[in-house]
Tab-separated table of C-alpha atoms and ligand atoms in Angstrom:
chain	number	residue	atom	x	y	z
P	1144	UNK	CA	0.000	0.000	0.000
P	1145	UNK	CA	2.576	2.480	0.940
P	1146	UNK	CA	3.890	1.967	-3.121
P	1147	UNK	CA	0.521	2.645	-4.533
P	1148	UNK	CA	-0.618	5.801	-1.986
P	1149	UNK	CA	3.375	7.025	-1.740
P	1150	UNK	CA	3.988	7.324	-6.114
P	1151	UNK	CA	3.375	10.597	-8.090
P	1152	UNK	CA	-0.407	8.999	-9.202
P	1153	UNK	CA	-1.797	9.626	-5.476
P	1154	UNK	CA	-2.996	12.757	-3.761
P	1155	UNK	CA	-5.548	12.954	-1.289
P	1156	UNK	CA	-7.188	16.762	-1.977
P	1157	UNK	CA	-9.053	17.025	0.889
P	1158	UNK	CA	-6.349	15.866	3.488
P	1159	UNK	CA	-4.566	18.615	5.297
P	1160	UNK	CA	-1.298	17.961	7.587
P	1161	UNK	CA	-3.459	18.775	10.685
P	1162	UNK	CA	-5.615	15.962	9.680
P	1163	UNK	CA	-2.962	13.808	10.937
P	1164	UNK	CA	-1.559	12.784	14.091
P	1165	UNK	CA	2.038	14.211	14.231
P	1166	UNK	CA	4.505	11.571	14.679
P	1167	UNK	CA	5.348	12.246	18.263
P	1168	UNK	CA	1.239	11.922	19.410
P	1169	UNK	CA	1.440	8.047	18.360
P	1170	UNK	CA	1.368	5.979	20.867
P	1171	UNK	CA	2.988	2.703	20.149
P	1172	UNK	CA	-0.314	0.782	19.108
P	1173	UNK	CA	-0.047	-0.315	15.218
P	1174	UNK	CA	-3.921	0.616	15.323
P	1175	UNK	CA	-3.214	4.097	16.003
P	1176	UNK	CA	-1.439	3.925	12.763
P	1177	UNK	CA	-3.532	2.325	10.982
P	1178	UNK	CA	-6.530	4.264	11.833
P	1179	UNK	CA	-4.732	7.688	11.046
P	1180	UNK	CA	-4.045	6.230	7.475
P	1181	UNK	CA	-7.383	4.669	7.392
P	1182	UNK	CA	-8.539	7.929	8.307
P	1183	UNK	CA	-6.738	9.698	4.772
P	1184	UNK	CA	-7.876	7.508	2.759
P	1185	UNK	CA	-11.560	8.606	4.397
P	1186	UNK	CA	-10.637	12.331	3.527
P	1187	UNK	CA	-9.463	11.334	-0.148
P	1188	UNK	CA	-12.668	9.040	-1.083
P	1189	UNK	CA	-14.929	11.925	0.484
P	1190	UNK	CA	-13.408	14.932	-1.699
P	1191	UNK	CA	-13.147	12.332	-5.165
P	1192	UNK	CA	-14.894	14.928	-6.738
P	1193	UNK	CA	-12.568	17.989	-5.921
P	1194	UNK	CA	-11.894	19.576	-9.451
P	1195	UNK	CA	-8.420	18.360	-10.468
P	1196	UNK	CA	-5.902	21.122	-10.061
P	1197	UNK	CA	-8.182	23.263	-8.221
P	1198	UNK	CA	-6.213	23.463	-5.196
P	1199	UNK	CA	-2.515	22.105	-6.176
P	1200	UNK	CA	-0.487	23.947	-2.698
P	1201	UNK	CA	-3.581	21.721	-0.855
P	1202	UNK	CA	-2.648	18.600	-2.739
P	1203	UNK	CA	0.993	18.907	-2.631
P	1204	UNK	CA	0.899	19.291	1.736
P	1205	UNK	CA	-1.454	16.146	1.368
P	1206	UNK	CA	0.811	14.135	-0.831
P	1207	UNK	CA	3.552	14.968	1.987
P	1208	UNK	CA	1.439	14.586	4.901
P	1209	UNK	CA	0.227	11.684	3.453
P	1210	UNK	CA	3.686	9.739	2.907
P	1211	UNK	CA	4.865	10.485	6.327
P	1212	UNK	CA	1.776	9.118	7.580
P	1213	UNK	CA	2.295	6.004	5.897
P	1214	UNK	CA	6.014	6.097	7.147
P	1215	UNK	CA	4.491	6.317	10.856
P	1216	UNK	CA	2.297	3.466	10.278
P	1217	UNK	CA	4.756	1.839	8.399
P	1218	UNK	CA	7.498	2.159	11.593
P	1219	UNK	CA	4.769	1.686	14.082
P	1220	UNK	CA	3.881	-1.900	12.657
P	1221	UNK	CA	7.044	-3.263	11.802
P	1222	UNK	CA	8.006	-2.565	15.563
P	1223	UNK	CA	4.795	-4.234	16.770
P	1224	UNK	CA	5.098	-7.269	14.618
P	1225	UNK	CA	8.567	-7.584	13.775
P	1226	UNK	CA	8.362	-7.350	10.041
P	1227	UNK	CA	8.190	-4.801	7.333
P	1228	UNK	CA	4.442	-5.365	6.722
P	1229	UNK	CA	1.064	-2.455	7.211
P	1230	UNK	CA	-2.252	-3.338	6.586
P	1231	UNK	CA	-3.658	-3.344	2.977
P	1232	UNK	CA	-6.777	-1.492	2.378
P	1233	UNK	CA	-8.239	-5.117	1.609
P	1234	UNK	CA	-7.395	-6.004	4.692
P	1235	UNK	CA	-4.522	-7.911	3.406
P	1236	UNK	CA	-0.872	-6.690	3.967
P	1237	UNK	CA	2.316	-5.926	1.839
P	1238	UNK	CA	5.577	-6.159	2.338
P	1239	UNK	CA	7.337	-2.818	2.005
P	1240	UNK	CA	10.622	-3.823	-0.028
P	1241	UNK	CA	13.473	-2.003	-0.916
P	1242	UNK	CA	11.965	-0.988	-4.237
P	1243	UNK	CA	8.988	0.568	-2.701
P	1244	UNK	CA	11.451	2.312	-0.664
P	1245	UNK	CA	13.497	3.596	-3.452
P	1246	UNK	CA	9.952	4.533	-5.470
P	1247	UNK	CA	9.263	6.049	-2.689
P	1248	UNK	CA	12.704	7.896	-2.205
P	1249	UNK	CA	12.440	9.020	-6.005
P	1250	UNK	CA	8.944	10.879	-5.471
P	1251	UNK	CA	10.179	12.352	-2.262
P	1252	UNK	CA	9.308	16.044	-2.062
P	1253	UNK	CA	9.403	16.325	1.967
P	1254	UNK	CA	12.075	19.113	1.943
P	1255	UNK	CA	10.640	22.802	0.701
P	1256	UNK	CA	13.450	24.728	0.823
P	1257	UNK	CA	15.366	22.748	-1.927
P	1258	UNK	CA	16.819	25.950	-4.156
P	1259	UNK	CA	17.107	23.721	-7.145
P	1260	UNK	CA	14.023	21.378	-5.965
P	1261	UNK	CA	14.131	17.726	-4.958
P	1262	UNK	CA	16.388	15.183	-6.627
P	1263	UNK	CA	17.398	12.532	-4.963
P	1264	UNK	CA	20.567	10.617	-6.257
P	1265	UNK	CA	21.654	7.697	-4.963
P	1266	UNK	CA	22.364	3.858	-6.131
P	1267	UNK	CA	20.727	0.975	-4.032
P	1268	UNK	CA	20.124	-2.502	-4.660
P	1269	UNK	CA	18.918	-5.272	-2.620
P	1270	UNK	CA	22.223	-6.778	-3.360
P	1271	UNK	CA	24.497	-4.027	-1.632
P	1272	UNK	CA	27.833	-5.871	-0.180
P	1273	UNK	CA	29.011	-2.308	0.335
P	1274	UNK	CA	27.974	0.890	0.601
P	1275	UNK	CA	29.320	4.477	0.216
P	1276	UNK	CA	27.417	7.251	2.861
P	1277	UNK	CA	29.270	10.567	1.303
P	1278	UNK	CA	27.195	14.095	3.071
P	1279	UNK	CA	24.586	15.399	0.343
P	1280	UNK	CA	24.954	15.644	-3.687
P	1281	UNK	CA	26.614	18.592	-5.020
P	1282	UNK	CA	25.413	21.577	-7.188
P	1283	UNK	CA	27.014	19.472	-10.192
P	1284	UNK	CA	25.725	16.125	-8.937
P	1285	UNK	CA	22.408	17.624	-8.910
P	1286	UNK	CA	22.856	18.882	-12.675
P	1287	UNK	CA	24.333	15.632	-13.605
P	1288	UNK	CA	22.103	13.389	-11.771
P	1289	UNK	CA	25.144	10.917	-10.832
P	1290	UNK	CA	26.985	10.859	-7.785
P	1291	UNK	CA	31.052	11.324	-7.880
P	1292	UNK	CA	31.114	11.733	-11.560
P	1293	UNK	CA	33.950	14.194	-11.124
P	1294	UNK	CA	37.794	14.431	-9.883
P	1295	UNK	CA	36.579	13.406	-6.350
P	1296	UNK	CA	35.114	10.028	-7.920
P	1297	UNK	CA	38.058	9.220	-9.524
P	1298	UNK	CA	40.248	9.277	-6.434
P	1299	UNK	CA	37.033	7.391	-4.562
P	1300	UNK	CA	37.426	4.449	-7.323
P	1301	UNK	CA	40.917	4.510	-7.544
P	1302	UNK	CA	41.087	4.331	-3.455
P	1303	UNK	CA	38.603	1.111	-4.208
P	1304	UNK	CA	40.231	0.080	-7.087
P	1305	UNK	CA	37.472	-0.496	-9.262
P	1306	UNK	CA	36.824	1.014	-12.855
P	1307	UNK	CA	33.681	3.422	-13.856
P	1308	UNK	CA	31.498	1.130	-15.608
P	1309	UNK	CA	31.521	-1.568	-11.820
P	1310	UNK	CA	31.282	1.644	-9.448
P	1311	UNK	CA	28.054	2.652	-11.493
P	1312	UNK	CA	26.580	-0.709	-12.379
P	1313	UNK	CA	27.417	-3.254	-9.900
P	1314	UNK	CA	24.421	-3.871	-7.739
P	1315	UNK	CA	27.093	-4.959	-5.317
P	1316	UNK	CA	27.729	-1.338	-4.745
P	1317	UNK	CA	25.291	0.715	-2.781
P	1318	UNK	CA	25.902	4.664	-2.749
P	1319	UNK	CA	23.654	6.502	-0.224
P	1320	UNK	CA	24.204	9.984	1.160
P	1321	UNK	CA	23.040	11.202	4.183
P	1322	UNK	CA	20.860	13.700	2.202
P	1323	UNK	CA	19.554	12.474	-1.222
P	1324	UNK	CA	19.209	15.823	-2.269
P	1325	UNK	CA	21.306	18.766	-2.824
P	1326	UNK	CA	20.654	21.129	-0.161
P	1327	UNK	CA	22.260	24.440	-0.653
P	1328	UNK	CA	24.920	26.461	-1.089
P	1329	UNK	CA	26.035	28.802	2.095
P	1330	UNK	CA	29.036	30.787	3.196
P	1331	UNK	CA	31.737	27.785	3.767
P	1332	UNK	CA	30.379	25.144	1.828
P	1333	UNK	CA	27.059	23.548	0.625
P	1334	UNK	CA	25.085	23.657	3.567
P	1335	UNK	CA	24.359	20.233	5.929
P	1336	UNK	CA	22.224	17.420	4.533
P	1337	UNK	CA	18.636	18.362	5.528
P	1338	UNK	CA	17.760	16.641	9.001
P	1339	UNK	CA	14.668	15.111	7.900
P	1340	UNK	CA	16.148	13.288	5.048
P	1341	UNK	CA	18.273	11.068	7.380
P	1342	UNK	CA	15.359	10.448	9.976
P	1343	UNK	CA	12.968	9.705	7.253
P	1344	UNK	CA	14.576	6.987	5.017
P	1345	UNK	CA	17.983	6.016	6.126
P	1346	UNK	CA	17.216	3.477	8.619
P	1347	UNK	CA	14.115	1.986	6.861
P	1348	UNK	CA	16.682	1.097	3.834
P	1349	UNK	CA	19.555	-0.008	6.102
P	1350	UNK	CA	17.362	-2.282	7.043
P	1351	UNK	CA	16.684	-3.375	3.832
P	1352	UNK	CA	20.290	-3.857	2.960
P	1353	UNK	CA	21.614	-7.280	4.529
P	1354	UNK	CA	24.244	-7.936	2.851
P	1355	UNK	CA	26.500	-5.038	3.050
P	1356	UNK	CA	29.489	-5.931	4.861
P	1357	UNK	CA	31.391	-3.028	3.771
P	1358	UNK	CA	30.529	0.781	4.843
P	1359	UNK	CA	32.533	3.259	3.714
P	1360	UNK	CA	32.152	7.004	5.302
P	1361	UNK	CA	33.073	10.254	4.099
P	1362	UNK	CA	32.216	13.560	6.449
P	1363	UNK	CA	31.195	14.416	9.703
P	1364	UNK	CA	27.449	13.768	8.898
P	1365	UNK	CA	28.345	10.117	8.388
P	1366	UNK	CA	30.846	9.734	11.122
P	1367	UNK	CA	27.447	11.032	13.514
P	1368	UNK	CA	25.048	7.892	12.024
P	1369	UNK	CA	27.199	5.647	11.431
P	1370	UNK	CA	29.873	5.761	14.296
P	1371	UNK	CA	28.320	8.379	16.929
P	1372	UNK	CA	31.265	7.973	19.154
P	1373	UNK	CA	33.132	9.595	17.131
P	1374	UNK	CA	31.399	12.317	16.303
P	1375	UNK	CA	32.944	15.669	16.631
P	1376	UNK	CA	36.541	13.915	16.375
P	1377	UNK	CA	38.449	15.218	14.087
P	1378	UNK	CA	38.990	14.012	10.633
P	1379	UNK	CA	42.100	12.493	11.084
P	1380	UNK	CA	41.540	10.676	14.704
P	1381	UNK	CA	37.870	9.702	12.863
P	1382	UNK	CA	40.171	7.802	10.094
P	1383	UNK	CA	42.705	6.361	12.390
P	1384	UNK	CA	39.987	4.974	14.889
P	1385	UNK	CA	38.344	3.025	12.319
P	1386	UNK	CA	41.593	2.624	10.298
P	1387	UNK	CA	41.202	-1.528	10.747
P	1388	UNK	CA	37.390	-1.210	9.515
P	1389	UNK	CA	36.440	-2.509	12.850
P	1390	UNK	CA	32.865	-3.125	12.722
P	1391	UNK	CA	32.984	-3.457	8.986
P	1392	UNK	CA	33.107	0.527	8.739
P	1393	UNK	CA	35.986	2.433	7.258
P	1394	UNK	CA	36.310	6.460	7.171
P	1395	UNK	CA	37.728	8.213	4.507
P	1396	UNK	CA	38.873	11.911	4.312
P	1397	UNK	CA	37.135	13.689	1.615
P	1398	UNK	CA	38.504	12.574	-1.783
P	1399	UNK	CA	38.438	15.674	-3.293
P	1400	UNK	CA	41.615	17.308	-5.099
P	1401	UNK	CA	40.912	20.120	-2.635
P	1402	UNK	CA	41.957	17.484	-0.054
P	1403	UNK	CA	45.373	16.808	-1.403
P	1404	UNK	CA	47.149	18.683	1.405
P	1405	UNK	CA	45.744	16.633	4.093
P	1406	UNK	CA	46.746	13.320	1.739
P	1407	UNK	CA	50.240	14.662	1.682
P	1408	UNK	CA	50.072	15.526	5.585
P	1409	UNK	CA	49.042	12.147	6.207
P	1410	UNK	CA	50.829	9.935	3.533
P	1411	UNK	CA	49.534	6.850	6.255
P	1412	UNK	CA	46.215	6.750	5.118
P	1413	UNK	CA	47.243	5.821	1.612
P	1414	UNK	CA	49.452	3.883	2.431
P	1415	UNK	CA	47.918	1.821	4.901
P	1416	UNK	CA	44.182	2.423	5.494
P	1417	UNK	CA	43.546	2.325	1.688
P	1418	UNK	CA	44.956	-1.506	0.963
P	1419	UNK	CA	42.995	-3.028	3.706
P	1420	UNK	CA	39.963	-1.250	1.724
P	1421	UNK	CA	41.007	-2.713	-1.798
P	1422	UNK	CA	41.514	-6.090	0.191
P	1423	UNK	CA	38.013	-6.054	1.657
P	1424	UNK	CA	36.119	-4.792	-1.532
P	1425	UNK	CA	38.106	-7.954	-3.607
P	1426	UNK	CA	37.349	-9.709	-0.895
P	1427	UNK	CA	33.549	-8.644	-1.974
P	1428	UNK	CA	33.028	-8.032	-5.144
P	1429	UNK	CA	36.111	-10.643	-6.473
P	1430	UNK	CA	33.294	-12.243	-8.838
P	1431	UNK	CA	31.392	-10.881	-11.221
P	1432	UNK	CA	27.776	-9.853	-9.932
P	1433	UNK	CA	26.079	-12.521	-11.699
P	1434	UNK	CA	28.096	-15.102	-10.062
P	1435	UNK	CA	28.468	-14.258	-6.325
P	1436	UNK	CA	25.985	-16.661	-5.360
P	1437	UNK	CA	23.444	-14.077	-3.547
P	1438	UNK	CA	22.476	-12.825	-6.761
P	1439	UNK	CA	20.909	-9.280	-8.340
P	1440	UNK	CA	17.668	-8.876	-7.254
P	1441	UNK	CA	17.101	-5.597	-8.268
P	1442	UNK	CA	19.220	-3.637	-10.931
P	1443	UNK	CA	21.035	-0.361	-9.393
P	1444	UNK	CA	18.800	2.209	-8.561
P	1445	UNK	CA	21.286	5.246	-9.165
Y	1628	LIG	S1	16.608	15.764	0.830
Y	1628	LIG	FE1	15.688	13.809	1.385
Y	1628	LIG	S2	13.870	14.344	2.598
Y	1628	LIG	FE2	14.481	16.193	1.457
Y	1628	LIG	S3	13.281	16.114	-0.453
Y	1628	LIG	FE3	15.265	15.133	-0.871
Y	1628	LIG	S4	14.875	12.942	-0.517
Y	1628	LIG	FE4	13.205	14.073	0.473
């Protein structure tokens, strides 16, 4: 259900963010969830015969309010019951996959204050042995619609040792910011990946990701999820601490060229940190994607 309400096709006209309980009034009763959805769905089938485009700023808050309803309900019952699963209109139930996820990731317009609008660019596949969590796409990411298709890529590959066409089109490799979107330019720097983005899908589609044994991270955005004790360490004590990939997580320094000074000032990391990296991604991806023996399941999503 979340697929079919969640895509471009569904808008509830009548539904207003009020309508719903905010996340935080919940209480931790999959009905509660349920019923608020339920109760959408009631405004939607009530105002069928809104004109179309009559009221499109109405219509886009409901298509918002509406997903992170379903993302409530969706939480709220996988806690309850243990698996990905919210009740079907039918009665019935789906399983929310990683696909629905990523449809749902693609249509995502929670974020407002986008200057160049929503566009979320990442590459996910069920089949993820390893996956890259960089800080947000850039202003040429966003125009290119590819993530580290510059300078900065080609030191990321060449740290990984793998060649453009795998990086983009092995489902073994999962790339997957902390924001999906590109958020901004300010004084020093783009600005930080927009809260919401992180709290909204990245756990949902870590959890959809068994397989990755490999996590590479890149900023201090990254270092916070994925390795909170070392957040507000500094880059090079965040690379040294995980410099063994201890807990199958590595840090990187920013591969930029605008980095090479700290490369220089700390020759180490190349010379040490970045073999162990190239031995664990052979250690991955040393057959070809079609032979691994866990498959493809999905294509890349990127
Ligand atoms: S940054 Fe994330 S939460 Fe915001 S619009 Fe893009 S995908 Fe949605």
């Amino acid at each position: 259900m979340i697929g079919r309400l969640g895509q471009s096709g569904y808008a509830c006209p009548a539904f207003m963010p009020e309508a719903a309980l905010p996340a935080s009034k919940i209480g931790d009763d999959s009905r509660d969830a349920v019923a608020m959805v339920a109760r959408c769905l009631d405004l939607a089938l009530a105002e069928a015969a809104t004109p179309p485009g009559a009221r499109a700023a109405e219509v886009e808050r409901a298509r918002r309010g509406l997903q992170m309803a379903c993302r409530s309900a969706q939480k709220l019952k996988s806690r309850r019951q243990g698996s990905p699963v919210i009740a079907d209109l039918e009665g019935g139930s789906l399983p929310v996959d990683l696909q629905t996820l990523t449809s749902e990731m693609r249509a995502c317009t929670l974020c407002t204050d986008l200057p160049l609008g929503p566009n979320p660019i990442f590459q996910i596949s069920a089949a993820a042995r390893m996956l890259i969590v960089g800080q947000a796409p850039g202003r040429i990411t966003h125009a290119k619609g590819r993530p580290f298709d510059d300078p900065s890529g080609d030191r990321l590959r060449a740290w990984l040792a793998l060649d453009r066409e795998t990086f983009y089109t092995d489902p073994r490799i999962g790339i997957f910011p902390m924001g999906l979107c590109f958020p901004g330019g300010g004084p020093g720097g783009d600005k930080p990946p927009p809260e919401i983005c992180a709290r909204t899908w990245r756990q949902p589609v870590l959890d959809r990701l068994p397989k990755v044994e490999l996590t590479l991270v890149l900023g201090a955005y990254a270092i916070a999820w994925h390795l909170p004790h070392l957040k507000g360490k500094s880059v090079v004590q965040a690379v040294q601490s995980a410099a063994e990939g201890q807990g199958k997580v590595f840090v990187l320094p920013h591969p930029s060229p605008r980095n090479n000074r700290w490369l220089r000032q700390n020759a180490w990391f190349e010379e040490t940190v970045v073999p162990r990296i190239q031995a664990t991604v052979r250690r991955l991806l040393g057959a070809p994607a079609g032979h691994a023996g866990h498959g493809a399941e999905e294509g890349p999503h990127g």
